[in-house]
């Protein structure tokens, strides 16, 4: 198994709606893809889009044990399909960013002595002091955000230290909220993990460290020194440095696969595990972008990100330590109303059919005859607004659009916002005909959506065969961490993405004008809230 052509690299993606596994061989060919979807494969947890939105509309959680049960199902499915676990040389993975897991005191002992005859979720069912993990969609911590910023010297100071001002979904303030509202559960918490390090813990049978890249999404890490920031820790909870453990570079080998997995699934005892990271950092690795490329990820969230050489502090957008090279950075902007909003409009206006949705996009004109829609089904991140807003060409509010206008309005509104915030928040990033936009995530399968992106961004759009770049990036990161070589060496056979859309003539002028209107309308909405 050691070395040679036959070995495999396994990449996991613990995302919002599902967990997915990809496996590649040494030539980077995909040899396995398996997924477990939370809503449909685990209906007993009654999630919608993998989460529970609470009655206050701002608290959003997922049952931690559901993720463990999904892990059981995923490996059982792969075993049933004859997946050769013994050939896996190294594993890495990704998790939805910012979400947190609270392990009860004493759980580490349980993790280290798991019974191979029993499913994991049966052994861990009483092991979480907070059974429902807050996830990235949560927006319930505004007061904690203001407090954290105030305690460290203001939002810009916090951004200088951690790469971001305070955002509701960031883990530090989520921890602060729990430490205040549930002090005894907080006290009974031995370890706090991110979703990524939680997932890695299931593989090594021990608490796994948080990696520097996903750790940058907590408002707790000093991204300059790559250590926890003492003042941020102090503001968010007592004994926090013990509860978090030391962060490690994202490419670090953190241990071998657990005895439990060796006995139950026939993993090799030599199989290594590389630190898991956030889904966006893992996607960056999976897209193997060049400096100057812009990645747009269209999953449960929509994100726009790129490789960034510096960590200049700004008030908006985010800077993370780069998952491939801890001496560089990645910049990112995130939108909460992504695929689930598109999906709702597909269900309501296009009879639940993506084909019909695409047909509507193709038959409506660029600029939608001046109609603009802003669809924030859940509280957006920027601006912090919830609601559905439609405007006609004279900027008058209207209550509905015909179905085909609604479909174009959601895609144009979303993509105009993606470009506008990219330009405002990603350190002067601009796109043009010589920029490559690399699209990934579930909706990157939809060519009609990609055409709108190309028209709005004024740049060609490229896609790879594999829309799950976080899973693929995890395979690449596993190989990178194991071999310790240059990342460019690992991805030298990475299949070149294909150009699937180029800007339509005249689109640039239409969207230039429309973007100005969109900006004004969005500002008015935000000011009224
Ligand atoms: P995540 O990793 O966040 O769970 P994915 O990147 O797998 O999400 O994307 C899942 C989403 O992809 C679904 O919610 C669905 O709306 C969207 N999707 C799947 N197929 C299409 C399509 N043909 N057109 C547009 N969106 C699609
Ligand atoms: C990024 C973010 C989301 C999650 C879920 O900051 O909150 O993209 O990582 O995908």
Coordinates of C-alpha atoms and ligand atoms in Angstrom, one line a residue:
X1 CA 0.0 0.0 0.0
X2 CA 2.8 2.4 0.8
X3 CA 3.6 4.5 -2.3
X4 CA 3.1 3.2 -5.8
X5 CA 0.3 3.6 -8.3
X6 CA -2.4 1.9 -6.3
X7 CA -2.7 4.3 -3.4
X8 CA -5.7 6.6 -3.0
X9 CA -6.4 9.9 -1.3
X10 CA -9.7 10.5 0.3
X11 CA -11.3 14.0 0.6
X12 CA -14.4 14.7 2.7
X13 CA -16.7 17.7 2.6
X14 CA -18.9 18.2 5.6
X15 CA -21.1 20.9 4.0
X16 CA -24.4 22.5 4.9
X17 CA -26.7 20.2 3.2
X18 CA -24.8 16.9 3.0
X19 CA -21.5 15.2 3.5
X20 CA -19.6 14.1 0.4
X21 CA -16.5 11.9 -0.2
X22 CA -14.2 12.0 -3.2
X23 CA -11.3 9.7 -3.7
X24 CA -8.5 10.2 -6.2
X25 CA -5.5 8.1 -7.3
X26 CA -2.0 9.3 -7.8
X27 CA -2.9 10.5 -11.3
X28 CA -5.6 12.7 -9.8
X29 CA -8.4 10.6 -11.4
X30 CA -11.6 10.5 -9.4
X31 CA -12.3 6.9 -8.4
X32 CA -15.1 7.4 -6.0
X33 CA -17.9 9.9 -5.1
X34 CA -20.4 9.2 -2.4
X35 CA -22.8 11.6 -0.6
X36 CA -25.3 11.5 2.3
X37 CA -27.9 14.2 2.2
X38 CA -29.2 15.4 5.6
X39 CA -32.8 16.3 4.6
X40 CA -33.5 13.2 2.5
X41 CA -31.2 10.5 3.9
X42 CA -31.7 11.4 7.6
X43 CA -35.3 12.7 7.6
X44 CA -35.7 11.9 11.4
X45 CA -33.7 15.1 12.1
X46 CA -36.3 17.2 10.2
X47 CA -33.8 19.6 8.8
X48 CA -34.5 21.9 5.9
X49 CA -31.3 22.5 3.8
X50 CA -29.4 20.7 6.6
X51 CA -30.3 23.2 9.3
X52 CA -33.0 24.3 11.8
X53 CA -34.1 27.9 11.5
X54 CA -35.5 28.8 15.0
X55 CA -38.6 30.9 15.6
X56 CA -36.6 34.1 16.1
X57 CA -35.5 33.7 12.4
X58 CA -31.9 34.5 13.3
X59 CA -30.8 31.5 15.3
X60 CA -29.7 28.7 13.0
X61 CA -28.4 25.4 14.2
X62 CA -27.8 21.8 13.1
X63 CA -28.0 18.7 15.4
X64 CA -24.3 17.7 15.9
X65 CA -25.3 14.0 16.2
X66 CA -26.8 14.2 12.7
X67 CA -23.4 14.9 11.3
X68 CA -22.0 11.8 13.2
X69 CA -24.8 9.6 11.9
X70 CA -24.2 10.9 8.3
X71 CA -20.5 9.9 8.8
X72 CA -21.6 6.4 9.8
X73 CA -24.0 6.2 6.7
X74 CA -21.3 7.5 4.3
X75 CA -18.7 5.0 5.3
X76 CA -21.3 2.1 5.4
X77 CA -22.4 3.1 1.9
X78 CA -18.8 3.1 0.6
X79 CA -18.1 -0.3 2.3
X80 CA -21.3 -1.8 0.7
X81 CA -20.0 -0.5 -2.7
X82 CA -16.7 -2.3 -2.2
X83 CA -14.6 0.9 -1.7
X84 CA -11.0 -0.3 -1.1
X85 CA -10.4 1.6 2.2
X86 CA -7.1 -0.3 2.7
X87 CA -5.6 1.6 -0.3
X88 CA -6.2 5.1 1.2
X89 CA -2.8 6.6 2.0
X90 CA -4.0 9.8 3.4
X91 CA -7.3 11.6 4.2
X92 CA -8.2 15.3 4.5
X93 CA -11.4 17.2 4.6
X94 CA -13.5 20.3 4.7
X95 CA -16.3 21.7 6.8
X96 CA -18.8 24.5 6.4
X97 CA -17.0 27.4 8.0
X98 CA -17.6 29.1 11.4
X99 CA -20.0 26.4 12.9
X100 CA -18.9 25.0 16.3
X101 CA -19.1 21.7 18.2
X102 CA -19.0 21.5 22.0
X103 CA -17.6 18.2 23.3
X104 CA -18.6 17.2 26.8
X105 CA -16.0 16.6 29.5
X106 CA -14.8 13.0 29.3
X107 CA -15.5 12.5 25.6
X108 CA -11.9 12.3 24.6
X109 CA -11.6 9.0 26.5
X110 CA -14.6 7.7 24.6
X111 CA -13.2 8.8 21.3
X112 CA -9.9 6.9 22.0
X113 CA -11.6 3.7 23.0
X114 CA -14.5 3.3 20.5
X115 CA -16.1 -0.1 20.1
X116 CA -15.7 -1.2 16.5
X117 CA -18.9 -3.2 16.6
X118 CA -21.1 -0.2 17.2
X119 CA -22.0 2.7 15.0
X120 CA -20.3 5.9 16.0
X121 CA -23.4 8.0 16.5
X122 CA -24.6 5.4 19.1
X123 CA -21.4 5.8 21.1
X124 CA -21.3 9.6 20.9
X125 CA -25.0 10.4 21.4
X126 CA -24.5 11.9 24.9
X127 CA -21.1 13.5 24.2
X128 CA -22.1 17.0 23.1
X129 CA -22.7 19.6 25.9
X130 CA -24.5 21.8 23.3
X131 CA -26.4 19.3 21.2
X132 CA -27.3 21.8 18.4
X133 CA -24.3 23.3 16.8
X134 CA -24.6 27.0 15.7
X135 CA -23.8 27.2 12.0
X136 CA -22.6 29.9 9.6
X137 CA -26.2 30.9 8.8
X138 CA -26.8 32.1 12.4
X139 CA -27.2 35.8 12.9
X140 CA -28.2 35.9 16.6
X141 CA -25.0 37.4 18.0
X142 CA -25.2 41.1 17.1
X143 CA -24.8 42.3 20.7
X144 CA -21.8 40.0 21.2
X145 CA -20.3 41.3 18.0
X146 CA -20.4 44.9 19.2
X147 CA -19.0 43.9 22.6
X148 CA -16.1 42.0 21.0
X149 CA -15.2 45.0 18.8
X150 CA -15.4 47.4 21.7
X151 CA -13.2 45.2 23.9
X152 CA -10.4 45.0 21.4
X153 CA -10.4 48.6 20.3
X154 CA -13.0 48.9 17.5
X155 CA -13.9 47.0 14.3
X156 CA -10.8 48.1 12.3
X157 CA -8.5 46.9 15.1
X158 CA -10.3 43.6 15.2
X159 CA -9.9 43.3 11.4
X160 CA -6.2 44.1 11.8
X161 CA -5.8 41.2 14.2
X162 CA -8.2 38.6 12.9
X163 CA -8.7 39.5 9.2
X164 CA -12.4 40.5 9.7
X165 CA -14.4 42.9 11.7
X166 CA -17.0 41.1 13.8
X167 CA -19.6 39.1 11.9
X168 CA -22.6 37.4 13.5
X169 CA -21.7 33.9 12.2
X170 CA -18.0 34.0 13.3
X171 CA -17.3 31.5 16.0
X172 CA -15.8 33.7 18.7
X173 CA -19.0 35.6 19.4
X174 CA -21.0 32.3 19.0
X175 CA -18.9 31.0 21.9
X176 CA -19.3 34.2 23.8
X177 CA -23.1 33.9 23.5
X178 CA -23.0 30.2 24.7
X179 CA -20.6 31.0 27.6
X180 CA -23.1 33.7 28.8
X181 CA -26.4 32.1 28.2
X182 CA -25.5 28.5 29.0
X183 CA -22.7 28.8 31.6
X184 CA -23.0 25.2 33.0
X185 CA -22.9 23.6 29.6
X186 CA -20.0 25.8 28.7
X187 CA -18.2 24.8 31.8
X188 CA -18.9 21.1 31.0
X189 CA -17.3 21.6 27.6
X190 CA -13.8 19.9 27.3
X191 CA -13.1 21.0 23.7
X192 CA -14.6 23.3 21.2
X193 CA -14.1 22.3 17.5
X194 CA -15.0 23.9 14.2
X195 CA -17.1 21.6 11.9
X196 CA -13.8 20.9 10.1
X197 CA -11.8 19.9 13.2
X198 CA -14.8 18.0 14.6
X199 CA -14.9 15.9 11.4
X200 CA -11.2 15.3 11.5
X201 CA -11.7 14.1 15.2
X202 CA -14.0 11.4 13.9
X203 CA -11.2 10.2 11.7
X204 CA -8.3 10.2 14.2
X205 CA -10.3 9.1 17.3
X206 CA -9.1 12.1 19.3
X207 CA -9.6 15.8 19.4
X208 CA -8.2 17.2 16.2
X209 CA -6.5 20.6 16.1
X210 CA -8.1 23.6 14.3
X211 CA -6.2 24.6 11.2
X212 CA -5.0 28.2 10.6
X213 CA -7.1 28.8 7.6
X214 CA -10.5 27.7 9.0
X215 CA -9.3 29.2 12.4
X216 CA -9.3 32.6 10.6
X217 CA -13.1 32.5 10.5
X218 CA -13.5 32.8 14.2
X219 CA -12.4 36.4 15.1
X220 CA -10.1 34.7 17.6
X221 CA -6.9 34.0 15.6
X222 CA -4.2 36.6 15.1
X223 CA -3.6 36.0 11.4
X224 CA -0.3 37.8 11.6
X225 CA 1.3 35.7 14.4
X226 CA -0.8 32.6 13.6
X227 CA -1.6 32.2 17.3
X228 CA -4.8 32.8 19.2
X229 CA -5.2 36.4 20.1
X230 CA -5.2 36.7 23.9
X231 CA -7.5 39.7 24.0
X232 CA -10.0 38.1 21.7
X233 CA -10.0 34.8 23.7
X234 CA -10.5 36.7 26.9
X235 CA -13.4 38.6 25.5
X236 CA -15.2 35.5 24.4
X237 CA -15.0 33.0 27.2
X238 CA -13.1 31.7 30.2
X239 CA -10.4 29.0 29.7
X240 CA -10.8 29.3 26.0
X241 CA -7.3 28.6 24.9
X242 CA -7.5 25.1 26.7
X243 CA -10.9 24.5 25.1
X244 CA -9.6 25.3 21.6
X245 CA -6.2 23.7 21.7
X246 CA -3.3 25.1 19.6
X247 CA -4.0 25.8 16.0
X248 CA -1.8 24.1 13.3
X249 CA -0.9 24.9 9.7
X250 CA -3.5 23.5 7.3
X251 CA -1.1 21.1 5.6
X252 CA 0.0 19.4 8.9
X253 CA -0.4 15.7 9.3
X254 CA -2.3 15.4 12.6
X255 CA -2.2 11.7 13.2
X256 CA -3.1 8.3 11.8
X257 CA -6.6 7.0 11.2
X258 CA -8.3 5.6 14.4
X259 CA -8.1 2.0 15.4
X260 CA -12.0 2.0 15.2
X261 CA -11.9 2.8 11.5
X262 CA -9.0 0.3 10.9
X263 CA -11.0 -2.5 12.5
X264 CA -14.5 -1.6 11.2
X265 CA -13.7 -0.5 7.6
X266 CA -10.3 -2.0 6.9
X267 CA -8.3 1.3 6.6
X268 CA -4.6 0.7 6.7
X269 CA -2.9 1.4 10.0
X270 CA -0.4 3.6 8.1
X271 CA -3.2 5.8 6.7
X272 CA -2.5 9.4 7.7
X273 CA -4.9 12.3 8.3
X274 CA -4.0 15.9 7.3
X275 CA -5.8 18.7 9.2
X276 CA -9.3 19.4 7.9
X277 CA -10.1 23.0 6.9
X278 CA -13.0 25.2 5.8
X279 CA -15.0 24.4 2.7
X280 CA -14.0 27.7 1.0
X281 CA -10.3 27.2 1.7
X282 CA -10.5 23.6 0.5
X283 CA -12.2 24.8 -2.7
X284 CA -9.4 27.2 -3.3
X285 CA -7.1 24.2 -3.2
X286 CA -9.5 22.2 -5.4
X287 CA -9.7 24.9 -8.1
X288 CA -5.9 25.3 -8.2
X289 CA -6.3 28.9 -9.3
X290 CA -3.6 31.2 -10.6
X291 CA -3.0 34.6 -9.0
X292 CA -5.6 36.9 -10.5
X293 CA -8.3 34.2 -11.0
X294 CA -11.6 34.8 -9.3
X295 CA -13.5 31.8 -7.9
X296 CA -17.2 32.0 -7.5
X297 CA -18.7 29.2 -5.4
X298 CA -22.5 28.6 -5.8
X299 CA -23.4 26.2 -3.0
X300 CA -25.7 26.7 0.0
X301 CA -23.9 30.0 0.4
X302 CA -22.4 31.9 -2.5
X303 CA -18.9 33.0 -2.0
X304 CA -16.4 34.9 -4.2
X305 CA -12.7 34.4 -3.3
X306 CA -9.2 34.5 -4.5
X307 CA -5.6 34.0 -3.6
X308 CA -4.3 37.1 -1.8
X309 CA -0.6 38.0 -1.2
X310 CA -1.3 40.4 1.7
X311 CA -3.5 40.8 4.8
X312 CA -4.3 44.5 4.8
X313 CA -7.1 45.1 7.3
X314 CA -10.4 46.5 5.9
X315 CA -13.8 46.8 7.5
X316 CA -15.6 44.6 5.0
X317 CA -14.9 41.2 3.5
X318 CA -12.6 38.6 5.0
X319 CA -9.0 37.6 5.0
X320 CA -8.1 34.0 5.9
X321 CA -4.6 32.4 6.2
X322 CA -4.1 30.5 3.0
X323 CA -4.7 26.8 3.3
X324 CA -1.9 25.9 1.0
X325 CA 0.8 28.2 2.1
X326 CA 0.4 29.7 5.6
X327 CA 2.6 32.7 4.6
X328 CA 0.0 34.0 2.1
X329 CA -3.7 34.7 2.4
X330 CA -7.0 34.3 0.7
X331 CA -9.7 37.0 0.5
X332 CA -13.4 36.2 0.5
X333 CA -16.8 37.7 0.5
X334 CA -19.9 35.5 1.5
X335 CA -23.6 35.7 0.7
X336 CA -26.1 33.8 2.7
X337 CA -29.0 33.7 0.2
X338 CA -27.5 31.5 -2.5
X339 CA -28.7 28.1 -3.7
X340 CA -31.7 27.8 -1.4
X341 CA -33.1 31.1 -2.6
X342 CA -32.6 30.1 -6.2
X343 CA -34.2 26.7 -5.4
X344 CA -37.3 28.3 -3.9
X345 CA -37.8 30.4 -7.0
X346 CA -37.2 27.4 -9.2
X347 CA -40.0 25.6 -7.2
X348 CA -42.4 28.5 -7.2
X349 CA -41.9 30.0 -10.6
X350 CA -40.5 27.2 -12.8
X351 CA -42.5 24.2 -11.6
X352 CA -39.6 22.8 -9.7
X353 CA -37.5 22.2 -12.8
X354 CA -34.0 23.5 -13.4
X355 CA -34.5 23.0 -17.1
X356 CA -37.5 25.3 -17.1
X357 CA -35.6 27.8 -14.9
X358 CA -32.8 27.8 -17.5
X359 CA -35.3 28.2 -20.4
X360 CA -36.7 31.3 -18.7
X361 CA -33.2 32.7 -18.2
X362 CA -32.5 32.2 -21.9
X363 CA -35.7 33.7 -23.2
X364 CA -35.6 36.9 -21.1
X365 CA -33.5 39.8 -22.2
X366 CA -30.3 40.9 -20.5
X367 CA -31.3 43.6 -18.0
X368 CA -34.8 42.1 -17.6
X369 CA -36.5 45.1 -19.1
X370 CA -35.3 47.2 -16.2
X371 CA -36.9 45.0 -13.5
X372 CA -34.8 44.4 -10.4
X373 CA -35.3 41.9 -7.6
X374 CA -33.6 41.6 -4.2
X375 CA -34.3 38.3 -2.5
X376 CA -33.1 37.9 1.1
X377 CA -35.1 34.9 2.2
X378 CA -32.9 34.8 5.3
X379 CA -31.1 37.6 7.0
X380 CA -28.3 38.5 4.5
X381 CA -24.7 39.3 5.7
X382 CA -24.2 42.5 3.7
X383 CA -26.5 44.2 4.1
X384 CA -27.9 42.8 7.3
X385 CA -31.5 42.7 5.9
X386 CA -34.2 40.1 5.4
X387 CA -37.1 40.4 2.9
X388 CA -38.1 40.2 -0.7
X389 CA -38.0 43.5 -2.7
X390 CA -39.1 43.9 -6.4
X391 CA -38.8 47.1 -8.4
X392 CA -39.9 48.0 -11.9
X393 CA -37.8 50.0 -14.4
X394 CA -38.9 53.3 -12.7
X395 CA -37.6 52.0 -9.3
X396 CA -41.2 51.7 -8.1
X397 CA -41.9 48.8 -5.7
X398 CA -44.0 46.0 -7.1
X399 CA -45.4 43.0 -5.3
X400 CA -44.8 40.3 -7.9
X401 CA -43.2 39.5 -11.3
X402 CA -44.3 37.1 -14.0
X403 CA -42.5 33.7 -13.5
X404 CA -39.8 34.3 -16.2
X405 CA -39.1 37.8 -14.9
X406 CA -38.8 36.5 -11.4
X407 CA -36.3 33.9 -12.5
X408 CA -34.0 36.4 -14.3
X409 CA -34.5 38.9 -11.4
X410 CA -33.1 36.5 -8.8
X411 CA -30.0 35.6 -10.8
X412 CA -29.3 39.1 -12.0
X413 CA -29.8 40.6 -8.5
X414 CA -27.6 38.0 -6.9
X415 CA -24.8 38.3 -9.5
X416 CA -24.8 42.1 -9.5
X417 CA -24.5 42.0 -5.7
X418 CA -21.6 39.4 -5.9
X419 CA -19.7 41.7 -8.3
X420 CA -20.5 44.9 -6.4
X421 CA -19.3 43.5 -3.0
X422 CA -16.3 41.8 -4.6
X423 CA -15.2 45.2 -5.8
X424 CA -15.9 46.9 -2.5
X425 CA -14.6 44.3 -0.2
X426 CA -11.9 42.3 -1.8
X427 CA -9.1 44.8 -1.8
X428 CA -9.8 46.4 -5.2
X429 CA -10.5 43.2 -7.1
X430 CA -11.9 43.8 -10.6
X431 CA -12.8 41.6 -13.4
X432 CA -12.4 42.0 -17.2
X433 CA -12.1 40.0 -20.4
X434 CA -8.6 38.8 -19.3
X435 CA -9.9 37.5 -15.9
X436 CA -10.7 33.9 -15.5
X437 CA -13.8 33.3 -13.3
X438 CA -13.7 29.8 -12.0
X439 CA -17.2 28.6 -11.0
X440 CA -17.8 25.8 -8.6
X441 CA -20.6 24.4 -6.3
X442 CA -24.0 22.8 -7.1
X443 CA -25.3 25.7 -9.3
X444 CA -22.2 25.7 -11.5
X445 CA -23.9 22.8 -13.3
X446 CA -26.3 25.4 -14.8
X447 CA -24.9 27.0 -18.0
X448 CA -27.7 29.6 -18.2
X449 CA -26.7 30.9 -14.7
X450 CA -23.0 30.9 -15.7
X451 CA -23.9 33.0 -18.8
X452 CA -25.5 35.7 -16.5
X453 CA -22.3 35.6 -14.4
X454 CA -20.2 36.2 -17.4
X455 CA -22.4 39.0 -18.6
X456 CA -22.5 40.7 -15.2
X457 CA -18.7 40.3 -14.5
X458 CA -17.7 41.0 -18.1
X459 CA -15.4 38.0 -18.0
X460 CA -15.2 34.5 -19.3
X461 CA -16.4 31.7 -17.0
X462 CA -14.7 28.4 -16.6
X463 CA -15.8 25.2 -14.9
X464 CA -14.2 21.8 -14.1
X465 CA -15.9 18.4 -14.5
X466 CA -16.2 18.1 -10.7
X467 CA -18.5 20.7 -9.2
X468 CA -17.4 19.6 -5.7
X469 CA -14.1 21.5 -5.5
X470 CA -14.0 21.3 -1.7
X471 CA -14.0 17.5 -1.7
X472 CA -11.4 17.4 -4.6
X473 CA -9.3 20.1 -2.8
X474 CA -9.3 17.9 0.3
X475 CA -7.9 15.0 -1.8
X476 CA -5.2 17.4 -3.1
X477 CA -4.5 18.7 0.4
X478 CA -4.2 15.1 1.6
X479 CA -1.6 14.3 -1.0
X480 CA 0.2 17.7 -0.4
X481 CA 0.4 17.1 3.4
X482 CA 1.6 13.5 3.0
X483 CA 4.3 14.2 0.4
X484 CA 5.4 17.6 1.8
X485 CA 6.2 18.7 -1.8
X486 CA 5.3 22.0 -3.5
X487 CA 1.5 22.3 -4.1
X488 CA 2.1 23.0 -7.8
X489 CA 3.7 19.6 -8.0
X490 CA 0.6 18.0 -6.6
X491 CA -1.8 19.7 -9.0
X492 CA 0.4 19.5 -12.1
X493 CA -2.1 17.0 -13.7
X494 CA -5.2 19.0 -12.5
X495 CA -7.6 19.0 -15.4
X496 CA -7.7 22.4 -17.0
X497 CA -11.2 24.0 -16.5
X498 CA -13.3 24.5 -19.7
X499 CA -14.5 28.0 -20.8
X500 CA -18.3 27.7 -20.9
X501 CA -19.5 31.3 -21.2
X502 CA -18.1 34.6 -22.6
X503 CA -19.7 38.0 -22.2
X504 CA -22.5 38.9 -24.6
X505 CA -21.9 42.1 -26.6
X506 CA -23.7 45.1 -25.0
X507 CA -24.2 43.4 -21.6
X508 CA -21.5 45.5 -20.0
X509 CA -23.4 48.8 -20.6
X510 CA -26.7 47.3 -19.4
X511 CA -25.2 46.0 -16.2
X512 CA -23.2 49.1 -15.5
X513 CA -26.3 51.1 -15.3
X514 CA -28.3 48.4 -13.5
X515 CA -25.6 48.0 -10.8
X516 CA -25.8 51.7 -9.9
X517 CA -29.6 51.3 -9.5
X518 CA -29.2 48.1 -7.6
X519 CA -26.7 49.8 -5.2
X520 CA -29.1 52.7 -4.6
X521 CA -32.1 50.5 -4.0
X522 CA -30.2 48.2 -1.7
X523 CA -29.0 51.1 0.3
X524 CA -32.5 52.5 0.6
X525 CA -33.8 49.1 1.9
X526 CA -30.9 48.8 4.4
X527 CA -31.6 52.4 5.7
X528 CA -35.3 51.6 6.2
X529 CA -34.6 48.5 8.4
Ligands
LIG1 P1 -23.3 22.5 -0.3 O1 -21.9 22.0 -0.6 O2 -23.3 23.9 0.3 O3 -24.2 21.6 0.5 P2 -23.6 22.3 -3.2 O4 -22.4 23.1 -3.7 O5 -23.6 20.8 -3.2 O6 -24.0 22.8 -1.7 O7 -24.9 22.8 -3.9 C1 -26.1 22.3 -3.7 C2 -27.1 23.2 -4.4 O8 -26.9 23.1 -5.8 C3 -28.6 22.8 -4.2 O9 -29.1 23.5 -3.1 C4 -29.2 23.2 -5.6 O10 -30.0 24.4 -5.4 C5 -28.1 23.6 -6.5 N1 -28.2 23.0 -7.8 C6 -28.1 21.7 -8.1 N2 -28.3 21.5 -9.5 C7 -28.6 22.7 -10.0 C8 -28.9 23.3 -11.3 N3 -29.0 22.5 -12.3 N4 -29.0 24.6 -11.4 C9 -28.9 25.4 -10.4 N5 -28.7 25.0 -9.1 C10 -28.5 23.7 -8.9
LIG2 C1 -18.0 31.6 4.5 C2 -19.3 31.1 4.9 C3 -19.9 30.0 4.1 C4 -19.8 28.6 4.8 C5 -20.7 27.5 4.2 O1 -17.5 32.6 5.3 O2 -19.8 31.5 5.9 O3 -19.5 30.0 2.8 O4 -18.4 28.2 4.8 O5 -20.3 27.1 3.0

